[in-house]
Short mmCIF file of C-alpha atoms in Angstrom, two decimals:
data_model
loop_
_atom_site.label_atom_id
_atom_site.label_comp_id
_atom_site.label_asym_id
_atom_site.label_seq_id
_atom_site.Cartn_x
_atom_site.Cartn_y
_atom_site.Cartn_z
CA MET A 162 -119.93 -42.17 -35.11
CA LYS A 163 -117.65 -43.58 -37.74
CA VAL A 164 -114.37 -41.03 -36.79
CA ALA A 165 -115.35 -41.58 -32.74
CA VAL A 166 -115.03 -45.37 -33.17
CA ALA A 167 -111.92 -45.37 -35.36
CA PHE A 168 -110.33 -42.82 -32.66
CA THR A 169 -110.92 -45.15 -29.80
CA VAL A 170 -109.58 -48.05 -32.05
CA LEU A 171 -106.20 -46.11 -32.52
CA SER A 172 -106.11 -44.72 -28.91
CA ALA A 173 -106.36 -48.39 -27.56
CA LEU A 174 -103.94 -49.69 -29.85
CA VAL A 175 -101.35 -46.98 -28.17
CA GLN A 176 -102.19 -48.12 -24.85
CA THR A 177 -101.63 -51.65 -25.87
CA GLY A 178 -97.98 -51.28 -27.25
CA PHE A 179 -98.66 -50.45 -30.58
CA ALA A 180 -96.10 -47.73 -30.18
CA LYS A 181 -93.73 -49.79 -29.63
CA CYS A 182 -93.22 -49.80 -33.23
CA ILE A 183 -92.41 -46.64 -33.05
CA PRO A 184 -88.57 -45.91 -32.85
CA SER A 185 -87.37 -44.76 -29.52
CA PRO A 186 -84.25 -41.61 -30.06
CA THR A 187 -80.91 -43.71 -30.44
CA PRO A 188 -78.44 -42.91 -27.85
CA ASP A 189 -76.32 -40.54 -29.70
CA TYR A 190 -79.09 -38.54 -29.09
CA SER A 191 -80.02 -39.53 -25.50
CA VAL A 192 -81.10 -37.11 -22.97
CA ALA A 193 -78.50 -38.27 -20.45
CA PRO A 194 -74.99 -37.41 -22.21
CA SER A 195 -72.64 -40.55 -23.29
CA SER A 196 -69.55 -40.71 -21.31
CA ASP A 197 -67.76 -38.56 -23.85
CA TYR A 198 -70.19 -35.79 -23.54
CA SER A 199 -71.02 -36.33 -19.90
CA VAL A 200 -71.96 -33.61 -17.95
CA ALA A 201 -69.66 -34.75 -15.37
CA PRO A 202 -66.43 -34.44 -16.96
CA SER A 203 -64.24 -36.83 -17.71
CA SER A 204 -61.01 -37.13 -15.59
CA ASP A 205 -58.87 -35.51 -18.67
CA TYR A 206 -61.12 -32.42 -18.22
CA SER A 207 -61.95 -32.82 -14.43
CA ALA A 208 -63.55 -29.53 -12.95
CA VAL A 209 -61.48 -30.55 -10.40
CA PRO A 210 -57.81 -30.02 -12.18
CA SER A 211 -55.78 -32.95 -12.26
CA SER A 212 -51.97 -32.79 -10.51
CA ASP A 213 -50.84 -31.18 -13.53
CA TYR A 214 -52.77 -28.29 -13.61
CA SER A 215 -54.18 -27.95 -10.29
CA VAL A 216 -55.14 -25.29 -8.61
CA ALA A 217 -52.90 -25.77 -5.88
CA PRO A 218 -49.58 -25.37 -7.71
CA SER A 219 -46.79 -28.32 -7.96
CA SER A 220 -43.73 -28.05 -6.15
CA ASP A 221 -42.32 -27.10 -9.78
CA TYR A 222 -44.35 -24.39 -10.17
CA SER A 223 -44.73 -23.63 -6.25
CA ALA A 224 -46.50 -20.19 -5.22
CA VAL A 225 -43.56 -20.30 -2.40
CA PRO A 226 -40.34 -19.76 -4.75
CA SER A 227 -37.44 -22.49 -4.59
CA SER A 228 -34.16 -22.15 -2.75
CA ASP A 229 -32.67 -21.81 -6.23
CA TYR A 230 -34.99 -18.52 -7.23
CA ALA A 231 -35.90 -17.37 -3.94
CA THR A 232 -37.72 -13.98 -4.16
CA GLU A 233 -37.48 -11.22 -1.48
CA PRO A 234 -41.19 -10.90 -1.01
CA ALA A 235 -41.81 -14.32 1.11
CA PRO A 236 -38.43 -15.06 2.30
CA SER A 237 -39.86 -16.50 5.74
CA SER A 238 -41.73 -19.12 3.84
CA SER A 239 -38.80 -21.36 2.99
CA ASP A 240 -37.11 -22.79 6.19
CA ASP A 241 -34.05 -23.49 4.63
CA VAL A 242 -32.77 -20.71 3.28
CA GLU A 243 -32.04 -17.52 4.46
CA PRO A 244 -32.97 -14.51 2.12
CA ALA A 245 -30.11 -12.62 0.28
CA SER A 246 -30.70 -9.57 1.76
CA SER A 247 -29.10 -11.35 5.66
CA SER A 248 -26.43 -13.08 4.73
CA ASN A 249 -22.47 -12.07 5.75
CA GLU A 250 -21.63 -11.42 2.28
CA TYR A 251 -24.04 -8.69 1.25
CA THR A 252 -25.03 -7.12 5.30
CA ALA A 253 -26.23 -3.88 5.01
CA PRO A 254 -25.94 -0.85 6.13
CA ALA A 255 -23.37 -1.80 8.60
CA PRO A 256 -19.87 -2.20 6.58
CA SER A 257 -17.40 -5.30 7.92
CA SER A 258 -14.27 -4.80 9.34
CA ASP A 259 -12.33 -5.22 5.43
CA TYR A 260 -14.21 -2.05 4.55
CA THR A 261 -14.93 -0.08 7.45
CA THR A 262 -15.44 3.55 7.70
CA ALA A 263 -14.73 4.06 11.47
CA PRO A 264 -12.73 7.52 11.68
CA ALA A 265 -10.51 6.03 13.84
CA PRO A 266 -7.96 3.44 11.98
CA SER A 267 -6.11 0.75 12.63
CA SER A 268 -2.98 0.27 13.75
CA ASP A 269 -2.02 -1.44 10.08
CA TYR A 270 -3.36 1.95 8.70
CA ALA A 271 -2.55 4.65 11.58
CA THR A 272 -2.79 8.08 10.04
CA SER A 273 -0.64 11.06 10.95
CA SER A 274 -3.43 12.66 12.84
CA ALA A 275 -3.57 9.88 15.26
CA PRO A 276 -0.23 8.43 15.61
CA GLU A 277 -1.09 6.68 18.82
CA THR A 278 -3.15 3.87 17.74
CA SER A 279 0.31 2.68 15.76
CA ASP A 280 2.88 0.38 16.93
CA VAL A 281 5.19 1.99 14.48
CA ALA A 282 6.20 5.73 15.04
CA PRO A 283 5.02 7.57 11.80
CA GLU A 284 7.80 9.03 9.81
CA THR A 285 7.21 12.72 11.32
CA SER A 286 7.94 11.68 14.88
CA ASP A 287 11.93 11.27 13.27
CA THR A 288 11.67 14.64 11.50
CA GLU A 289 10.04 16.73 14.60
CA ALA A 290 13.78 17.34 16.35
CA GLU A 291 15.68 20.59 15.24
CA THR A 292 19.51 19.84 14.49
CA THR A 293 21.65 21.55 16.92
CA GLU A 294 24.35 24.28 16.20
CA PRO A 295 27.58 22.78 16.81
CA THR A 296 29.55 24.37 19.76
CA THR A 297 32.51 25.42 17.29
CA THR A 298 32.98 25.95 13.65
CA PRO A 299 35.28 26.26 11.24
CA SER A 300 36.30 30.31 10.29
CA GLY A 301 36.63 31.56 7.05
CA VAL A 302 34.89 28.76 4.65
CA TYR A 303 30.95 29.28 3.91
CA GLN A 304 29.40 28.31 6.86
CA ILE A 305 26.02 25.92 6.66
CA THR A 306 23.45 26.65 9.11
CA ALA A 307 21.66 23.63 11.46
CA SER A 308 18.07 25.32 9.96
CA GLN A 309 19.81 25.10 6.61
CA LEU A 310 20.81 21.56 6.46
CA ASP A 311 17.03 20.99 7.79
CA ALA A 312 15.06 22.92 4.63
CA ALA A 313 18.09 20.87 2.15
CA VAL A 314 17.87 17.43 3.22
CA PRO A 315 14.55 17.38 5.49
CA ALA A 316 14.95 13.44 5.69
CA GLY A 317 17.96 13.88 7.95
CA LYS A 318 16.51 15.61 10.25
CA GLY A 319 16.16 13.99 14.31
CA SER A 320 17.27 10.97 13.55
CA GLY A 321 17.35 10.59 9.85
CA LYS A 322 16.79 7.60 8.13
CA CYS A 323 18.96 5.69 10.70
CA THR A 324 17.07 2.58 12.26
CA ALA A 325 18.70 -0.80 13.98
CA ASP A 326 18.75 -2.37 10.67
CA ASN A 327 21.17 0.30 9.03
CA SER A 328 23.14 1.82 12.04
CA ASP A 329 26.27 1.37 10.64
CA GLY A 330 27.61 4.18 8.65
CA CYS A 331 23.89 5.61 8.77
CA ALA A 332 24.32 9.59 9.62
CA ASN A 333 21.74 12.12 10.69
CA ASN A 334 22.01 15.83 9.46
CA GLU A 335 23.94 16.43 13.26
CA GLN A 336 26.52 14.28 12.70
CA ALA A 337 27.01 15.63 8.82
CA LEU A 338 26.51 19.68 9.66
CA VAL A 339 29.80 19.58 11.67
CA ALA A 340 31.70 17.07 9.14
CA LEU A 341 30.40 18.79 6.15
CA ASN A 342 31.79 22.36 7.89
CA ASN A 343 35.08 20.78 8.90
CA ALA A 344 35.62 19.52 5.18
CA ALA A 345 34.93 23.13 3.84
CA GLN A 346 37.05 23.90 5.86
CA LYS A 347 40.08 21.44 5.21
CA TYR A 348 39.74 21.68 1.32
CA GLY A 349 39.39 25.22 1.47
CA VAL A 350 35.69 25.65 -0.35
CA THR A 351 34.54 29.12 0.19
CA GLU A 352 32.26 29.44 -2.84
CA ARG A 353 28.69 28.92 -2.27
CA GLY A 354 27.90 27.24 -5.61
CA GLU A 355 30.51 24.38 -4.67
CA VAL A 356 29.13 23.69 -1.03
CA VAL A 357 25.37 23.54 -2.99
CA ALA A 358 27.10 20.80 -5.36
CA MET A 359 28.90 18.80 -2.76
CA ILE A 360 26.08 18.53 -0.49
CA ALA A 361 23.28 18.15 -3.45
CA LEU A 362 25.53 15.69 -4.84
CA MET A 363 26.39 13.41 -1.78
CA ALA A 364 22.73 13.36 -0.43
CA PHE A 365 21.58 12.12 -3.11
CA GLU A 366 24.45 9.33 -3.69
CA SER A 367 23.64 8.40 -0.04
CA GLY A 368 20.21 8.05 0.41
CA SER A 369 20.01 11.43 2.73
CA TRP A 370 22.86 10.13 4.49
CA GLN A 371 21.39 6.68 5.08
CA TYR A 372 24.24 4.67 3.46
CA ASN A 373 27.66 4.64 3.38
CA VAL A 374 28.62 1.56 1.45
CA ASN A 375 26.83 -0.11 -1.90
CA GLU A 376 24.11 -1.92 -1.01
CA PHE A 377 22.20 -2.27 -3.88
CA PRO A 378 23.68 -4.77 -5.18
CA GLY A 379 26.27 -4.84 -2.83
CA ARG A 380 29.33 -3.70 -4.68
CA ALA A 381 32.69 -4.48 -3.11
CA GLY A 382 34.99 -1.56 -2.39
CA GLN A 383 32.34 0.96 -2.96
CA GLY A 384 31.68 3.39 -0.16
CA THR A 385 31.36 6.60 1.44
CA LYS A 386 28.54 9.13 0.89
CA ALA A 387 29.93 10.38 -2.23
CA MET A 388 29.73 6.51 -3.34
CA PHE A 389 33.11 6.74 -4.82
CA MET A 390 33.72 3.25 -6.81
CA TYR A 391 37.15 1.49 -6.04
CA PRO A 392 39.82 3.21 -7.88
CA PHE A 393 38.65 6.52 -5.83
CA ILE A 394 38.19 4.52 -2.98
CA TYR A 395 41.73 3.70 -3.25
CA LYS A 396 43.24 7.43 -4.20
CA TYR A 397 41.48 8.97 -1.16
CA ALA A 398 42.36 6.44 1.60
CA LYS A 399 46.45 6.93 -0.11
CA ALA A 400 45.60 10.67 0.41
CA LEU A 401 44.53 10.45 3.64
CA TYR A 402 46.90 8.02 4.96
CA PRO A 403 49.75 7.04 2.77
CA ASP A 404 52.12 5.12 5.50
CA LYS A 405 48.70 2.38 6.09
CA VAL A 406 47.59 2.29 2.58
CA GLN A 407 49.67 0.04 0.30
CA ASP A 408 50.83 0.66 -3.32
CA ALA A 409 50.09 -3.34 -4.22
CA TRP A 410 46.06 -2.61 -3.45
CA GLU A 411 45.68 -0.09 -5.91
CA SER A 412 44.98 -2.79 -8.06
CA ALA A 413 43.23 -5.20 -5.73
CA THR A 414 40.43 -7.03 -7.12
CA ASP A 415 39.01 -9.33 -4.31
CA ASP A 416 36.12 -8.24 -2.15
CA LEU A 417 38.23 -8.38 1.28
CA THR A 418 41.25 -6.03 0.24
CA MET A 419 38.77 -3.82 -1.48
CA ASN A 420 36.38 -3.49 1.69
CA ASN A 421 39.32 -3.22 3.78
CA VAL A 422 40.53 -0.21 2.33
CA ARG A 423 36.97 1.11 1.94
CA ALA A 424 36.65 0.80 5.61
CA MET A 425 39.70 3.22 6.37
CA VAL A 426 37.45 6.34 4.53
CA LEU A 427 33.75 5.65 6.14
CA GLY A 428 34.36 7.53 9.45
CA ASP A 429 31.77 10.72 9.22
CA ASP A 430 35.03 13.82 8.57
CA ASP A 431 36.09 11.13 5.79
CA SER A 432 32.45 10.28 4.12
CA PHE A 433 31.36 13.57 4.22
CA GLY A 434 34.53 14.62 2.95
CA SER A 435 35.06 12.45 0.15
CA ALA A 436 33.16 15.01 -2.30
CA PHE A 437 35.17 17.91 -1.08
CA TRP A 438 38.19 16.02 -1.92
CA TYR A 439 37.25 15.21 -5.25
CA LEU A 440 36.28 18.29 -5.98
CA THR A 441 39.66 20.11 -5.21
CA THR A 442 41.79 16.90 -6.35
CA GLN A 443 40.22 15.11 -9.17
CA ALA A 444 38.18 18.05 -10.54
CA PRO A 445 39.80 21.60 -9.91
CA GLU A 446 38.99 23.14 -13.01
CA TYR A 447 35.48 23.13 -11.28
CA HIS A 448 36.92 24.57 -7.90
CA ASN A 449 37.26 28.26 -7.54
CA THR A 450 36.61 29.08 -11.33
CA GLY A 451 33.22 29.82 -11.64
CA LYS A 452 31.91 26.88 -13.51
CA LEU A 453 30.23 25.73 -10.62
CA LYS A 454 27.99 29.19 -11.14
CA ASP A 455 26.43 30.17 -7.64
CA GLY A 456 22.48 29.02 -8.16
CA ASP A 457 23.30 27.69 -11.69
CA LEU A 458 21.56 24.14 -12.17
CA ALA A 459 23.42 24.00 -15.60
CA SER A 460 26.94 24.18 -13.91
CA PHE A 461 25.85 21.86 -11.95
CA LYS A 462 24.85 19.42 -13.99
CA GLU A 463 27.35 19.45 -15.97
CA TYR A 464 29.89 18.78 -13.25
CA CYS A 465 27.72 15.54 -12.35
CA THR A 466 28.06 14.47 -16.20
CA SER A 467 31.64 15.45 -17.04
CA ALA A 468 33.59 15.68 -14.02
CA VAL A 469 32.20 12.82 -11.87
CA GLY A 470 30.86 10.65 -14.46
CA ALA A 471 27.34 10.11 -12.56
CA GLY A 472 23.70 10.17 -14.36
CA TRP A 473 21.30 12.76 -14.60
CA ASP A 474 17.32 12.44 -14.02
CA ASP A 475 14.72 14.56 -12.09
CA ASP A 476 15.70 13.33 -8.52
CA ARG A 477 18.90 14.44 -8.76
CA GLN A 478 17.51 17.77 -10.23
CA LYS A 479 15.15 17.53 -7.23
CA GLY A 480 17.81 17.50 -4.34
CA TRP A 481 19.97 20.08 -6.15
CA GLU A 482 17.03 22.45 -6.17
CA ALA A 483 16.02 21.72 -2.51
CA VAL A 484 19.70 22.34 -1.52
CA ASN A 485 19.86 25.52 -3.25
CA SER A 486 16.75 26.93 -1.97
CA ALA A 487 17.91 26.21 1.61
CA LEU A 488 21.17 27.46 1.72
CA SER A 489 19.75 31.01 0.13
CA ALA A 490 17.80 31.60 2.99
#
């Protein structure tokens, strides 16, 4: 009975507020978390990411690449930048006109297979015409034929190297053929080895009959197809035209006098005859003595370096070989 009464009293005390004396949990252990540990995260760790770590990337790390680092997969996403593959600088596969591979060449680089596309006639057109035989030929000397001369000096075929700019003194094989055969007869050159040497010497010195006077550097008084220096120009002119050439001109040093004397021997017969005259009058030890042996390169080299006082190089040798081969045919 006493126990029941005591329980009743205790319950009443609880009902009347005695429970207020029992401390309630502190805010640190509240069921509702504080703002530091709130279920709803603070703005620093919000479930909706801030602009710094937004799911929608910022402009600095946009999924759409910037124009500076644009990639190929999504070129259409940028209105301001054309994809690199479509720019004029890297266009493919159609090449630009600068690097075209079209088979038809332009007029600037026309090939011989399509000369009609070029405004300038190809070099081959100058050599298509064969040199014709002269109507009359000297007798009793070694004769050069038109086909031999074309093979010996192919650059002289047709119109040769003559153009509107260098027509003065330039000659082709047709002119050369007549003058060379005339010179061989005039100076009595009958040995094949001597004829080969004279043609090879003059073809080299004159640039395949292109020049009749010294053009580079333009030395006064030097000329003929053998390119005599003035002392021999004077001697040659004096030998051919003794009544016209004054003795005082031998020591001339002024350009006008030297060029006037040179002009006297620039006709085809005189110009192409110059080497034959020199051989027979200035270097007679090589004429009809066997020193310019038939088909002997060493003899020709000795003549050039010792008798003429000229230099020697591969081009001079190739010239002699071409003439020697052609005149053997």
